[in-house]
PDB file of C-alpha atoms in Angstrom:
ATOM      1  CA  MET A 852      -7.863  23.502 -13.453  1.00  0.00           C
ATOM      2  CA  SER A 853      -9.310  20.141 -12.415  1.00  0.00           C
ATOM      3  CA  ARG A 854      -7.309  17.808 -10.223  1.00  0.00           C
ATOM      4  CA  PRO A 855      -5.953  14.474 -11.492  1.00  0.00           C
ATOM      5  CA  ILE A 856      -8.165  11.575 -10.413  1.00  0.00           C
ATOM      6  CA  ILE A 857      -6.704   8.997  -8.041  1.00  0.00           C
ATOM      7  CA  ILE A 858      -8.685   5.759  -7.971  1.00  0.00           C
ATOM      8  CA  ILE A 859      -9.019   4.161  -4.528  1.00  0.00           C
ATOM      9  CA  PRO A 860     -10.568   0.666  -4.530  1.00  0.00           C
ATOM     10  CA  CYS A 861     -12.810   0.143  -1.521  1.00  0.00           C
ATOM     11  CA  SER A 862     -12.803  -2.653   1.027  1.00  0.00           C
ATOM     12  CA  THR A 863     -15.826  -4.753   1.927  1.00  0.00           C
ATOM     13  CA  GLU A 864     -17.373  -3.807   5.265  1.00  0.00           C
ATOM     14  CA  THR A 865     -20.636  -4.575   7.024  1.00  0.00           C
ATOM     15  CA  VAL A 866     -22.846  -1.627   7.921  1.00  0.00           C
ATOM     16  CA  GLY A 867     -26.068  -2.314   9.768  1.00  0.00           C
ATOM     17  CA  GLY A 868     -25.934  -5.936   8.681  1.00  0.00           C
ATOM     18  CA  LEU A 869     -25.541  -5.044   5.016  1.00  0.00           C
ATOM     19  CA  SER A 870     -22.472  -5.393   2.801  1.00  0.00           C
ATOM     20  CA  ALA A 871     -20.884  -2.025   2.051  1.00  0.00           C
ATOM     21  CA  ASP A 872     -17.934  -0.555   0.179  1.00  0.00           C
ATOM     22  CA  ALA A 873     -15.745   1.572   2.440  1.00  0.00           C
ATOM     23  CA  VAL A 874     -12.499   3.557   2.570  1.00  0.00           C
ATOM     24  CA  VAL A 875     -11.105   5.079   5.760  1.00  0.00           C
ATOM     25  CA  ARG A 876     -11.134   8.837   5.216  1.00  0.00           C
ATOM     26  CA  LYS A 877      -7.468   9.438   6.075  1.00  0.00           C
ATOM     27  CA  TYR A 878      -6.476   8.041   2.682  1.00  0.00           C
ATOM     28  CA  ALA A 879      -8.679  10.499   0.811  1.00  0.00           C
ATOM     29  CA  VAL A 880      -7.360  13.349   2.971  1.00  0.00           C
ATOM     30  CA  ALA A 881      -3.771  12.366   2.146  1.00  0.00           C
ATOM     31  CA  VAL A 882      -4.547  12.302  -1.583  1.00  0.00           C
ATOM     32  CA  VAL A 883      -6.194  15.744  -1.460  1.00  0.00           C
ATOM     33  CA  GLU A 884      -3.833  17.504   0.942  1.00  0.00           C
ATOM     34  CA  GLY A 885      -0.634  15.617   0.182  1.00  0.00           C
ATOM     35  CA  SER A 886      -0.889  14.857  -3.539  1.00  0.00           C
ATOM     36  CA  GLU A 887      -3.301  17.678  -4.454  1.00  0.00           C
ATOM     37  CA  CYS A 888      -5.369  15.198  -6.453  1.00  0.00           C
ATOM     38  CA  GLN A 889      -9.020  14.109  -6.460  1.00  0.00           C
ATOM     39  CA  PRO A 890      -9.800  10.725  -4.847  1.00  0.00           C
ATOM     40  CA  LEU A 891     -12.461   8.590  -6.495  1.00  0.00           C
ATOM     41  CA  PHE A 892     -13.680   5.469  -4.699  1.00  0.00           C
ATOM     42  CA  VAL A 893     -14.437   2.331  -6.694  1.00  0.00           C
ATOM     43  CA  PRO A 894     -16.734  -0.389  -5.286  1.00  0.00           C
ATOM     44  CA  VAL A 895     -15.447  -3.946  -5.195  1.00  0.00           C
ATOM     45  CA  GLY A 896     -18.623  -6.017  -5.193  1.00  0.00           C
ATOM     46  CA  LYS A 897     -19.057  -8.600  -7.942  1.00  0.00           C
ATOM     47  CA  GLY A 898     -19.460  -6.922 -11.315  1.00  0.00           C
ATOM     48  CA  LEU A 899     -19.228  -3.394  -9.890  1.00  0.00           C
ATOM     49  CA  ALA A 900     -15.742  -2.449 -11.134  1.00  0.00           C
ATOM     50  CA  ASP A 901     -14.789  -2.566 -14.806  1.00  0.00           C
ATOM     51  CA  ILE A 902     -10.999  -2.317 -15.036  1.00  0.00           C
ATOM     52  CA  GLY A 903     -11.004  -0.683 -18.464  1.00  0.00           C
ATOM     53  CA  SER A 904     -13.436   2.020 -17.360  1.00  0.00           C
ATOM     54  CA  VAL A 905     -11.387   2.659 -14.225  1.00  0.00           C
ATOM     55  CA  LEU A 906      -8.175   3.046 -16.205  1.00  0.00           C
ATOM     56  CA  ASP A 907      -9.880   5.426 -18.644  1.00  0.00           C
ATOM     57  CA  VAL A 908     -10.403   8.024 -15.897  1.00  0.00           C
ATOM     58  CA  ALA A 909      -7.444   7.288 -13.602  1.00  0.00           C
ATOM     59  CA  SER A 910      -4.328   9.426 -13.329  1.00  0.00           C
ATOM     60  CA  GLY A 911      -3.111   7.167 -10.523  1.00  0.00           C
ATOM     61  CA  ILE A 912      -4.091   4.311  -8.216  1.00  0.00           C
ATOM     62  CA  LEU A 913      -3.906   4.287  -4.417  1.00  0.00           C
ATOM     63  CA  LEU A 914      -4.179   0.916  -2.671  1.00  0.00           C
ATOM     64  CA  THR A 915      -5.044   1.308   0.985  1.00  0.00           C
ATOM     65  CA  GLY A 916      -4.449  -0.668   4.117  1.00  0.00           C
ATOM     66  CA  ALA A 917      -7.326  -2.716   5.542  1.00  0.00           C
ATOM     67  CA  ILE A 918      -8.161  -5.125   8.336  1.00  0.00           C
ATOM     68  CA  SER A 919      -8.564  -7.877   5.741  1.00  0.00           C
ATOM     69  CA  ASN A 920      -5.862 -10.058   4.195  1.00  0.00           C
ATOM     70  CA  VAL A 921      -5.195 -11.200   0.643  1.00  0.00           C
ATOM     71  CA  HIS A 922      -6.512 -14.737   0.260  1.00  0.00           C
ATOM     72  CA  PRO A 923      -3.518 -17.123   0.202  1.00  0.00           C
ATOM     73  CA  GLU A 924      -4.988 -18.964  -2.794  1.00  0.00           C
ATOM     74  CA  HIS A 925      -3.454 -16.180  -4.875  1.00  0.00           C
ATOM     75  CA  TYR A 926       0.107 -17.036  -3.856  1.00  0.00           C
ATOM     76  CA  SER A 927       0.231 -20.541  -2.290  1.00  0.00           C
ATOM     77  CA  ASP A 928      -1.741 -23.659  -1.425  1.00  0.00           C
ATOM     78  CA  GLU A 929      -2.079 -22.580   2.226  1.00  0.00           C
ATOM     79  CA  GLU A 930      -5.389 -22.122   3.963  1.00  0.00           C
ATOM     80  CA  PRO A 931      -6.049 -18.668   5.453  1.00  0.00           C
ATOM     81  CA  ILE A 932      -5.112 -18.613   9.134  1.00  0.00           C
ATOM     82  CA  LEU A 933      -7.812 -15.972   9.701  1.00  0.00           C
ATOM     83  CA  PRO A 934     -10.720 -17.060   7.470  1.00  0.00           C
ATOM     84  CA  ASN A 935     -12.917 -14.217   8.700  1.00  0.00           C
ATOM     85  CA  ALA A 936     -10.314 -11.649   7.623  1.00  0.00           C
ATOM     86  CA  ILE A 937     -10.573 -12.384   3.899  1.00  0.00           C
ATOM     87  CA  ASP A 938     -11.980  -9.927   1.351  1.00  0.00           C
ATOM     88  CA  ARG A 939     -12.443 -11.846  -1.902  1.00  0.00           C
ATOM     89  CA  ASP A 940     -14.290  -8.958  -3.563  1.00  0.00           C
ATOM     90  CA  ARG A 941     -11.362  -6.610  -3.000  1.00  0.00           C
ATOM     91  CA  ASP A 942      -8.875  -9.227  -4.247  1.00  0.00           C
ATOM     92  CA  ALA A 943     -10.974  -9.659  -7.407  1.00  0.00           C
ATOM     93  CA  VAL A 944     -10.611  -5.959  -8.231  1.00  0.00           C
ATOM     94  CA  THR A 945      -7.189  -4.940  -6.927  1.00  0.00           C
ATOM     95  CA  LEU A 946      -5.069  -7.793  -8.254  1.00  0.00           C
ATOM     96  CA  PRO A 947      -6.009  -7.400 -11.945  1.00  0.00           C
ATOM     97  CA  LEU A 948      -6.069  -3.601 -11.523  1.00  0.00           C
ATOM     98  CA  ILE A 949      -2.468  -3.659 -10.285  1.00  0.00           C
ATOM     99  CA  ARG A 950      -1.302  -5.754 -13.212  1.00  0.00           C
ATOM    100  CA  ALA A 951      -3.052  -3.427 -15.658  1.00  0.00           C
ATOM    101  CA  ALA A 952      -1.672  -0.290 -13.973  1.00  0.00           C
ATOM    102  CA  VAL A 953       1.878  -1.651 -14.049  1.00  0.00           C
ATOM    103  CA  GLU A 954       1.502  -2.662 -17.681  1.00  0.00           C
ATOM    104  CA  CYS A 955       0.428   0.842 -18.752  1.00  0.00           C
ATOM    105  CA  LYS A 956       2.846   2.553 -16.322  1.00  0.00           C
ATOM    106  CA  LEU A 957       0.101   4.307 -14.379  1.00  0.00           C
ATOM    107  CA  PRO A 958       1.312   5.890 -11.108  1.00  0.00           C
ATOM    108  CA  LEU A 959       0.615   3.494  -8.245  1.00  0.00           C
ATOM    109  CA  PHE A 960       1.004   3.963  -4.485  1.00  0.00           C
ATOM    110  CA  ALA A 961       0.368   0.840  -2.391  1.00  0.00           C
ATOM    111  CA  ILE A 962       0.094   1.007   1.401  1.00  0.00           C
ATOM    112  CA  CYS A 963       0.167  -1.890   3.912  1.00  0.00           C
ATOM    113  CA  ARG A 964      -2.396  -4.410   2.552  1.00  0.00           C
ATOM    114  CA  GLY A 965      -1.953  -2.582  -0.738  1.00  0.00           C
ATOM    115  CA  PHE A 966       1.776  -3.363  -0.679  1.00  0.00           C
ATOM    116  CA  GLN A 967       0.987  -7.017  -0.063  1.00  0.00           C
ATOM    117  CA  GLU A 968      -1.502  -6.935  -2.959  1.00  0.00           C
ATOM    118  CA  LEU A 969       1.140  -5.379  -5.218  1.00  0.00           C
ATOM    119  CA  ASN A 970       3.575  -8.167  -4.385  1.00  0.00           C
ATOM    120  CA  VAL A 971       1.020 -10.949  -4.835  1.00  0.00           C
ATOM    121  CA  ALA A 972      -0.406  -9.501  -8.072  1.00  0.00           C
ATOM    122  CA  LEU A 973       3.070  -9.561  -9.641  1.00  0.00           C
ATOM    123  CA  GLY A 974       3.953 -13.086  -8.485  1.00  0.00           C
ATOM    124  CA  GLY A 975       5.326 -12.734  -4.940  1.00  0.00           C
ATOM    125  CA  THR A 976       4.303 -14.518  -1.734  1.00  0.00           C
ATOM    126  CA  LEU A 977       3.432 -13.522   1.831  1.00  0.00           C
ATOM    127  CA  HIS A 978       4.015 -14.600   5.404  1.00  0.00           C
ATOM    128  CA  GLN A 979       0.550 -14.939   6.897  1.00  0.00           C
ATOM    129  CA  ALA A 980       1.721 -14.283  10.462  1.00  0.00           C
ATOM    130  CA  VAL A 981       5.101 -12.577  10.740  1.00  0.00           C
ATOM    131  CA  HIS A 982       4.923 -12.502  14.562  1.00  0.00           C
ATOM    132  CA  THR A 983       4.929 -16.317  14.742  1.00  0.00           C
ATOM    133  CA  LEU A 984       8.244 -16.624  12.903  1.00  0.00           C
ATOM    134  CA  GLU A 985      11.425 -16.985  14.941  1.00  0.00           C
ATOM    135  CA  ASP A 986      13.558 -14.581  12.908  1.00  0.00           C
ATOM    136  CA  TYR A 987      11.102 -11.671  12.854  1.00  0.00           C
ATOM    137  CA  ALA A 988       9.775  -9.127  15.320  1.00  0.00           C
ATOM    138  CA  ASP A 989       6.088  -8.535  16.054  1.00  0.00           C
ATOM    139  CA  HIS A 990       5.010  -5.848  13.597  1.00  0.00           C
ATOM    140  CA  ARG A 991       1.389  -5.642  14.762  1.00  0.00           C
ATOM    141  CA  GLU A 992      -0.089  -2.492  16.243  1.00  0.00           C
ATOM    142  CA  PRO A 993      -0.455  -2.160  20.027  1.00  0.00           C
ATOM    143  CA  ALA A 994      -3.829  -3.181  21.446  1.00  0.00           C
ATOM    144  CA  VAL A 995      -5.030   0.346  22.228  1.00  0.00           C
ATOM    145  CA  THR A 996      -7.935   2.564  21.196  1.00  0.00           C
ATOM    146  CA  ASP A 997      -5.895   5.774  21.020  1.00  0.00           C
ATOM    147  CA  PHE A 998      -5.101   6.230  17.333  1.00  0.00           C
ATOM    148  CA  ASP A 999      -2.187   8.566  18.038  1.00  0.00           C
ATOM    149  CA  VAL A1000      -0.589   5.703  19.966  1.00  0.00           C
ATOM    150  CA  MET A1001      -1.653   3.060  17.447  1.00  0.00           C
ATOM    151  CA  PHE A1002      -0.140   4.956  14.495  1.00  0.00           C
ATOM    152  CA  ALA A1003       2.891   6.294  16.344  1.00  0.00           C
ATOM    153  CA  ALA A1004       6.403   5.684  14.974  1.00  0.00           C
ATOM    154  CA  ARG A1005       7.557   2.238  16.071  1.00  0.00           C
ATOM    155  CA  HIS A1006      10.781   1.119  14.401  1.00  0.00           C
ATOM    156  CA  PRO A1007      13.462   2.251  11.945  1.00  0.00           C
ATOM    157  CA  VAL A1008      13.737   1.133   8.341  1.00  0.00           C
ATOM    158  CA  THR A1009      16.908   1.316   6.279  1.00  0.00           C
ATOM    159  CA  LEU A1010      16.363   2.908   2.878  1.00  0.00           C
ATOM    160  CA  LYS A1011      17.929   1.808  -0.389  1.00  0.00           C
ATOM    161  CA  GLY A1012      17.940   2.808  -4.049  1.00  0.00           C
ATOM    162  CA  GLU A1013      15.549   5.430  -5.371  1.00  0.00           C
ATOM    163  CA  LEU A1014      13.595   5.726  -2.106  1.00  0.00           C
ATOM    164  CA  LYS A1015      16.806   6.705  -0.341  1.00  0.00           C
ATOM    165  CA  LYS A1016      17.418   9.356  -3.018  1.00  0.00           C
ATOM    166  CA  TRP A1017      13.861  10.699  -2.850  1.00  0.00           C
ATOM    167  CA  LEU A1018      13.934  11.170   0.913  1.00  0.00           C
ATOM    168  CA  ALA A1019      17.650  12.015   1.146  1.00  0.00           C
ATOM    169  CA  GLN A1020      18.031   9.813   4.230  1.00  0.00           C
ATOM    170  CA  ASP A1021      19.586   6.469   5.047  1.00  0.00           C
ATOM    171  CA  GLU A1022      16.986   5.630   7.675  1.00  0.00           C
ATOM    172  CA  ILE A1023      13.531   6.753   8.768  1.00  0.00           C
ATOM    173  CA  ILE A1024      11.259   5.757  11.653  1.00  0.00           C
ATOM    174  CA  VAL A1025       7.887   4.310  10.609  1.00  0.00           C
ATOM    175  CA  ASN A1026       4.682   3.129  12.221  1.00  0.00           C
ATOM    176  CA  SER A1027       3.810  -0.554  12.122  1.00  0.00           C
ATOM    177  CA  LEU A1028       0.317  -2.077  11.986  1.00  0.00           C
ATOM    178  CA  HIS A1029       0.583  -5.351  10.091  1.00  0.00           C
ATOM    179  CA  GLY A1030       0.479  -9.050  10.860  1.00  0.00           C
ATOM    180  CA  GLN A1031       1.394 -10.232   7.376  1.00  0.00           C
ATOM    181  CA  GLY A1032       4.500  -9.376   5.393  1.00  0.00           C
ATOM    182  CA  ILE A1033       6.550 -10.059   2.296  1.00  0.00           C
ATOM    183  CA  LYS A1034       7.936 -13.606   2.067  1.00  0.00           C
ATOM    184  CA  SER A1035       9.322 -13.689  -1.475  1.00  0.00           C
ATOM    185  CA  LEU A1036       9.460 -10.484  -3.471  1.00  0.00           C
ATOM    186  CA  ALA A1037       7.906 -10.507  -6.940  1.00  0.00           C
ATOM    187  CA  GLU A1038      10.502 -10.359  -9.720  1.00  0.00           C
ATOM    188  CA  PRO A1039       9.277  -7.039 -11.189  1.00  0.00           C
ATOM    189  CA  LEU A1040       9.878  -5.396  -7.780  1.00  0.00           C
ATOM    190  CA  VAL A1041      13.078  -4.185  -6.144  1.00  0.00           C
ATOM    191  CA  ALA A1042      13.320  -3.817  -2.360  1.00  0.00           C
ATOM    192  CA  GLU A1043      13.829  -0.235  -1.192  1.00  0.00           C
ATOM    193  CA  ALA A1044      13.477  -0.453   2.624  1.00  0.00           C
ATOM    194  CA  PHE A1045      14.167  -3.045   5.325  1.00  0.00           C
ATOM    195  CA  ALA A1046      13.222  -3.346   8.984  1.00  0.00           C
ATOM    196  CA  GLU A1047      15.896  -4.243  11.530  1.00  0.00           C
ATOM    197  CA  ASP A1048      14.812  -7.897  11.391  1.00  0.00           C
ATOM    198  CA  GLY A1049      15.296  -7.970   7.607  1.00  0.00           C
ATOM    199  CA  LEU A1050      11.619  -7.815   6.639  1.00  0.00           C
ATOM    200  CA  ILE A1051      11.082  -5.944   3.382  1.00  0.00           C
ATOM    201  CA  GLU A1052       9.203  -2.732   4.189  1.00  0.00           C
ATOM    202  CA  ALA A1053       9.098  -1.052   0.768  1.00  0.00           C
ATOM    203  CA  ALA A1054       9.561  -1.936  -2.895  1.00  0.00           C
ATOM    204  CA  ARG A1055       9.063  -0.303  -6.259  1.00  0.00           C
ATOM    205  CA  VAL A1056       8.361  -1.440  -9.783  1.00  0.00           C
ATOM    206  CA  VAL A1057      11.197  -1.155 -12.286  1.00  0.00           C
ATOM    207  CA  PRO A1058      12.012  -0.032 -14.854  1.00  0.00           C
ATOM    208  CA  GLY A1059      10.549   3.111 -16.343  1.00  0.00           C
ATOM    209  CA  HIS A1060       7.536   3.773 -14.113  1.00  0.00           C
ATOM    210  CA  PRO A1061       6.811   7.366 -13.083  1.00  0.00           C
ATOM    211  CA  PHE A1062       5.801   6.185  -9.579  1.00  0.00           C
ATOM    212  CA  SER A1063       5.006   2.618  -8.556  1.00  0.00           C
ATOM    213  CA  LEU A1064       5.830   2.206  -4.872  1.00  0.00           C
ATOM    214  CA  GLY A1065       4.613  -0.083  -2.111  1.00  0.00           C
ATOM    215  CA  VAL A1066       5.278   0.567   1.587  1.00  0.00           C
ATOM    216  CA  GLN A1067       4.409  -1.604   4.561  1.00  0.00           C
ATOM    217  CA  TRP A1068       3.840   1.328   6.924  1.00  0.00           C
ATOM    218  CA  HIS A1069       1.133   4.040   6.904  1.00  0.00           C
ATOM    219  CA  PRO A1070       2.397   7.338   5.452  1.00  0.00           C
ATOM    220  CA  GLU A1071      -1.186   8.602   5.076  1.00  0.00           C
ATOM    221  CA  TRP A1072      -1.448   9.113   8.846  1.00  0.00           C
ATOM    222  CA  GLN A1073      -1.105  12.812   9.704  1.00  0.00           C
ATOM    223  CA  ILE A1074       1.092  13.502   6.684  1.00  0.00           C
ATOM    224  CA  HIS A1075       1.616  17.153   7.562  1.00  0.00           C
ATOM    225  CA  SER A1076       3.521  16.166  10.709  1.00  0.00           C
ATOM    226  CA  ASN A1077       5.826  13.796   8.812  1.00  0.00           C
ATOM    227  CA  PRO A1078       8.054  15.334   6.099  1.00  0.00           C
ATOM    228  CA  GLN A1079       8.952  11.931   4.612  1.00  0.00           C
ATOM    229  CA  SER A1080       5.292  10.911   4.261  1.00  0.00           C
ATOM    230  CA  LEU A1081       4.388  14.247   2.733  1.00  0.00           C
ATOM    231  CA  ALA A1082       7.284  13.949   0.274  1.00  0.00           C
ATOM    232  CA  LEU A1083       5.970  10.574  -0.941  1.00  0.00           C
ATOM    233  CA  PHE A1084       2.444  11.867  -1.493  1.00  0.00           C
ATOM    234  CA  ARG A1085       3.813  14.974  -3.206  1.00  0.00           C
ATOM    235  CA  ARG A1086       5.840  12.812  -5.599  1.00  0.00           C
ATOM    236  CA  PHE A1087       2.824  10.583  -6.241  1.00  0.00           C
ATOM    237  CA  GLY A1088       0.794  13.682  -7.121  1.00  0.00           C
ATOM    238  CA  ASP A1089       3.535  14.973  -9.416  1.00  0.00           C
ATOM    239  CA  ALA A1090       3.547  11.629 -11.238  1.00  0.00           C
ATOM    240  CA  ALA A1091      -0.247  11.763 -11.612  1.00  0.00           C
ATOM    241  CA  ARG A1092       0.093  15.247 -13.129  1.00  0.00           C
ATOM    242  CA  GLY A1093       2.682  13.964 -15.606  1.00  0.00           C
ATOM    243  CA  LYS A1094       5.553  15.904 -14.090  1.00  0.00           C
ATOM    244  CA  ILE A1095       7.625  12.717 -13.807  1.00  0.00           C
ATOM    245  CA  ALA A1096       8.259  11.114 -17.182  1.00  0.00           C
ATOM    246  CA  LYS A1097       7.400   7.431 -17.653  1.00  0.00           C
ATOM    247  CA  GLY A1098      10.937   6.671 -18.731  1.00  0.00           C
ATOM    248  CA  GLN A1099      12.361   8.222 -15.567  1.00  0.00           C
ATOM    249  CA  ALA A1100      13.262   5.970 -12.647  1.00  0.00           C
ATOM    250  CA  ALA A1101      10.624   6.140  -9.938  1.00  0.00           C
TER     251      ALA A1101
END
């Protein structure tokens, strides 16, 4: 039996001086080993991704983290504080893809930048630099080259609603590698996890979606050593296989 296809939009990178479409492999590994699905990368260059064609083959969408930020023109009149960290090509694909996936209730798992894209696509706004705000902690990763240290658990998040039910815990410890964060939550979303400083760390689309979840941390990192991360990818895979009905809360 063939695996359900999970679409993963790429990010724009530069390889040997040329523009390239790229996805860090840990996301594909998590889809295969955690969700038992087949990842399929979609390029984001101008004219390279037709949303209708993507939806025709997709059983789910995974939105990855990235070093780039969503351009603030999509949620405010601010200028980007890091102009070199903008990926307009990715924005041009992911934002309409999210709206289409939510409309047709396609399973959607959004991670880090992907969570921020989910919020912006549905009408929410972002803090461009959480660490500069008086009421919030610094959520950026440590300046190290050891990935085990970089992606190590950093702070607790309090779980609410369906996410609390799924993981059967009130609190989990998550990694933290983001400079931006949720400012105002889009109306179609409900917050499902909070950091100690009150920053929204997870949200889901309601009502009636089999799985439409955004998280600010990185559950794709070494999922087999983290039962909560594995549980999320397992549930995402079940939704892609149609084991979770569209009318069921997710």
